[in-house]
XYZ file of C-alpha atoms in Angstrom:
281
model
C 85.098 84.228 -15.476
C 82.280 81.994 -14.283
C 80.549 80.009 -16.987
C 76.780 80.103 -17.250
C 75.089 77.009 -15.889
C 72.524 75.253 -18.068
C 68.887 75.972 -17.261
C 66.429 73.117 -16.849
C 62.669 73.514 -16.944
C 60.721 71.016 -14.859
C 57.181 70.401 -16.069
C 54.734 67.523 -16.458
C 53.764 68.313 -20.053
C 56.030 65.782 -21.681
C 55.362 63.030 -24.160
C 54.632 59.620 -22.679
C 57.244 58.228 -25.066
C 59.915 60.660 -23.917
C 62.989 59.132 -22.251
C 64.586 62.527 -21.496
C 67.958 61.005 -22.309
C 69.585 64.434 -22.513
C 68.465 65.157 -18.957
C 69.516 61.679 -17.806
C 72.974 62.340 -19.240
C 73.136 65.630 -17.356
C 72.516 63.670 -14.130
C 75.079 60.959 -14.940
C 77.034 61.771 -11.781
C 73.953 60.911 -9.720
C 73.645 57.638 -11.625
C 77.267 56.817 -10.780
C 76.744 57.684 -7.113
C 73.634 55.498 -6.839
C 75.442 52.522 -8.395
C 78.428 52.989 -6.100
C 76.160 53.379 -3.048
C 74.271 50.167 -3.833
C 77.475 48.208 -4.369
C 79.293 49.509 -1.278
C 76.216 49.165 0.954
C 75.837 45.536 -0.034
C 79.470 44.855 0.889
C 79.090 46.437 4.323
C 75.955 44.468 5.152
C 77.387 41.004 4.440
C 79.817 38.809 6.384
C 81.649 37.612 3.278
C 81.620 40.980 1.522
C 82.468 40.757 -2.205
C 83.189 37.041 -1.814
C 79.426 36.505 -1.644
C 79.187 37.187 -5.381
C 81.548 34.234 -5.883
C 80.146 31.874 -3.253
C 76.483 32.296 -4.186
C 76.634 31.095 -7.832
C 79.048 28.275 -6.960
C 76.829 26.952 -4.147
C 73.754 27.239 -6.351
C 75.563 25.353 -9.105
C 76.453 22.514 -6.719
C 72.822 22.276 -5.590
C 71.571 22.211 -9.189
C 74.083 19.491 -10.088
C 72.784 17.347 -7.227
C 69.055 18.023 -7.744
C 68.656 18.418 -11.491
C 71.741 16.607 -12.748
C 72.099 13.574 -10.465
C 68.606 13.090 -8.999
C 66.276 14.356 -11.757
C 68.880 13.433 -14.415
C 67.928 16.294 -16.716
C 69.814 16.565 -19.985
C 72.634 19.082 -20.374
C 73.086 18.540 -24.131
C 76.230 16.527 -23.384
C 77.927 19.497 -21.733
C 79.746 19.341 -18.370
C 77.147 19.875 -15.673
C 79.097 22.554 -13.839
C 79.416 24.698 -16.986
C 75.839 24.120 -18.070
C 74.296 25.137 -14.753
C 76.801 27.891 -14.029
C 76.066 29.538 -17.371
C 72.333 29.506 -16.683
C 72.720 30.769 -13.118
C 75.065 33.593 -14.146
C 72.665 34.951 -16.745
C 69.522 34.370 -14.683
C 70.880 36.117 -11.596
C 71.418 39.294 -13.584
C 67.936 39.269 -15.068
C 66.054 38.350 -11.876
C 67.847 40.910 -9.689
C 67.300 43.674 -12.239
C 63.616 42.799 -12.539
C 62.758 42.424 -8.856
C 64.554 45.605 -7.771
C 63.219 47.693 -10.651
C 59.673 46.556 -9.879
C 59.754 48.333 -6.497
C 61.508 51.510 -7.608
C 58.537 53.794 -6.829
C 57.551 52.326 -3.473
C 61.125 51.814 -2.249
C 62.229 55.360 -3.107
C 59.062 57.352 -2.426
C 60.793 59.368 0.293
C 63.570 60.474 -2.041
C 61.215 61.196 -4.939
C 59.073 63.402 -2.708
C 61.973 65.606 -1.573
C 64.160 66.297 -4.572
C 63.784 66.365 -8.335
C 65.869 64.298 -10.707
C 64.949 62.263 -13.799
C 63.012 59.316 -12.386
C 64.488 57.045 -15.044
C 67.829 57.421 -13.254
C 66.668 55.065 -10.503
C 65.780 51.990 -12.618
C 68.875 52.603 -14.749
C 71.050 52.602 -11.625
C 69.533 49.273 -10.575
C 70.303 47.657 -13.935
C 73.840 49.109 -13.916
C 74.483 47.942 -10.348
C 73.294 44.444 -11.197
C 75.614 44.522 -14.216
C 78.625 44.984 -11.919
C 77.640 41.905 -9.927
C 77.054 40.042 -13.174
C 80.605 40.929 -14.278
C 82.045 39.230 -11.174
C 80.003 36.060 -11.681
C 80.652 36.101 -15.414
C 84.369 36.153 -14.612
C 83.947 32.966 -12.541
C 82.133 31.323 -15.439
C 84.934 32.292 -17.848
C 87.570 30.894 -15.467
C 85.809 27.508 -15.316
C 85.239 27.611 -19.077
C 88.925 28.293 -19.695
C 89.872 25.181 -17.709
C 87.589 22.977 -19.836
C 88.813 24.560 -23.078
C 92.472 23.991 -22.191
C 92.276 20.522 -20.632
C 89.231 18.845 -22.206
C 87.463 18.625 -25.559
C 83.907 18.892 -24.249
C 83.140 22.547 -25.024
C 83.669 24.527 -28.220
C 83.272 28.310 -27.969
C 82.613 29.999 -31.306
C 82.233 33.359 -33.007
C 78.688 33.835 -31.680
C 80.417 35.051 -28.498
C 80.492 38.426 -30.249
C 76.748 38.667 -29.573
C 77.326 38.668 -25.795
C 76.874 42.463 -25.399
C 73.589 42.209 -27.321
C 72.367 39.345 -25.119
C 73.167 41.322 -21.960
C 71.432 44.378 -23.410
C 68.323 42.330 -24.260
C 68.125 40.985 -20.697
C 68.564 44.486 -19.286
C 65.858 45.874 -21.587
C 63.461 43.050 -20.750
C 64.024 43.461 -17.005
C 63.730 47.245 -17.326
C 60.506 47.071 -19.329
C 58.820 44.512 -17.082
C 60.158 46.203 -13.963
C 58.803 49.627 -14.931
C 55.382 48.144 -15.641
C 55.235 46.413 -12.255
C 56.704 49.426 -10.441
C 53.847 51.513 -11.813
C 51.234 48.941 -10.821
C 52.593 48.406 -7.298
C 52.065 52.077 -6.447
C 48.348 51.282 -6.384
C 48.252 47.515 -5.831
C 50.877 46.647 -3.216
C 50.177 42.903 -3.230
C 51.514 42.650 -6.778
C 54.985 42.625 -5.210
C 54.296 39.162 -3.781
C 52.857 38.018 -7.095
C 55.995 39.161 -8.920
C 58.274 37.338 -6.447
C 56.377 34.098 -7.014
C 56.087 34.735 -10.758
C 59.833 35.302 -11.122
C 60.581 31.976 -9.435
C 58.056 30.252 -11.684
C 59.400 32.017 -14.762
C 62.821 30.480 -14.142
C 61.375 27.022 -14.688
C 59.802 27.918 -18.023
C 63.119 29.422 -19.130
C 65.981 27.051 -20.123
C 68.073 27.750 -17.031
C 68.342 24.216 -15.604
C 67.491 22.337 -18.793
C 68.053 22.815 -22.553
C 65.168 23.284 -24.976
C 66.116 19.941 -26.524
C 65.010 18.268 -23.266
C 61.408 19.343 -23.882
C 59.041 16.988 -25.726
C 59.246 17.781 -29.428
C 55.577 18.786 -29.659
C 56.074 21.366 -26.895
C 59.298 22.974 -28.084
C 57.444 25.574 -30.130
C 56.168 27.031 -26.851
C 59.716 28.124 -26.019
C 59.444 30.704 -28.794
C 56.842 32.594 -26.724
C 59.401 33.115 -23.961
C 61.728 35.883 -25.188
C 64.467 34.774 -22.792
C 64.654 31.251 -24.233
C 66.561 32.313 -27.331
C 68.834 34.554 -25.228
C 69.832 31.689 -22.915
C 70.232 29.216 -25.760
C 72.360 31.664 -27.748
C 74.553 32.331 -24.696
C 75.185 28.603 -24.159
C 75.696 27.927 -27.844
C 78.214 30.764 -28.123
C 80.338 29.821 -25.117
C 79.826 26.059 -24.901
C 79.116 25.066 -28.498
C 75.867 23.171 -27.878
C 72.185 24.047 -27.759
C 69.146 24.791 -29.896
C 70.094 28.282 -31.003
C 67.986 29.801 -33.781
C 68.825 33.281 -35.089
C 65.219 33.957 -36.158
C 63.997 33.257 -32.621
C 66.574 35.728 -31.287
C 65.357 38.375 -33.752
C 61.767 37.762 -32.649
C 62.812 38.077 -29.000
C 64.605 41.339 -29.743
C 61.495 42.825 -31.382
C 59.258 41.703 -28.511
C 61.630 43.041 -25.841
C 61.978 46.399 -27.601
C 58.174 46.712 -27.820
C 57.854 45.797 -24.131
C 60.410 48.460 -23.206
C 58.377 51.080 -25.081
C 55.203 50.011 -23.253
C 57.034 50.069 -19.932
C 58.381 53.554 -20.682
C 54.900 54.876 -21.495
C 53.419 53.469 -18.286
C 56.393 54.644 -16.200
C 56.182 58.199 -17.594
C 52.451 58.342 -16.967
C 52.623 57.101 -13.376
C 55.668 59.150 -12.299
C 53.614 62.351 -12.588
C 51.088 61.328 -9.932
C 52.419 58.302 -8.061
C 53.040 60.319 -4.864
C 49.258 60.586 -4.474
C 48.813 56.811 -4.304
C 52.068 55.328 -2.999
């Protein structure tokens, strides 16, 4: 006997705060397919294939060691340069890729959105999930290098704050998702904002402790780091795995509150624009 299929009603009279998580869950197979498609497509369009996820962070780390470690002689809080820069690169790559791809979700997928209905939130979620798979590969490289230093040196001291790693990843995903949804809504009307975001993301890296610790800043300017919600995330990540840094739990709590509020704002704007973006994209 054939089971009755669930009935879905598609309408635009929904709350701006609605995430439609029940509907997103119903389309979880589509989410899986989009993540798989993005991952497989990237492999097919590169010479090195999956090795690129390994080569890219290692090459970037070598460049940072030469430029920021040996030439600029920036502090690494006494940590091995390769671990310090690799930790920052690993975390930053996940955030920046999630943000830049989410910011173009409307314009890049207008053709698909105009032909078939599915919860629009599926698309940005698939981007964040796909980036998480790439992050897992690079995070594995970081752990392998970390394990070597833990076993054969006494320069790093991982601690129990490692347990916060899932929270730190979630905060980065939420921040990228919130900012990305805001910019994706704006770029449907103002296309040149895409170039502004590309430049802004590169600039944002240098006001985030990716290639330097907060302790390297002049003491009178360190309070400014509190206004960057990613600062406490990066410092907590380094403190947890490497045992050095300027980690402050209160700053992390403040960052969490700010990021959650930003995600709500991004959701409201995303829900409002998705109803009429086809008229302007």
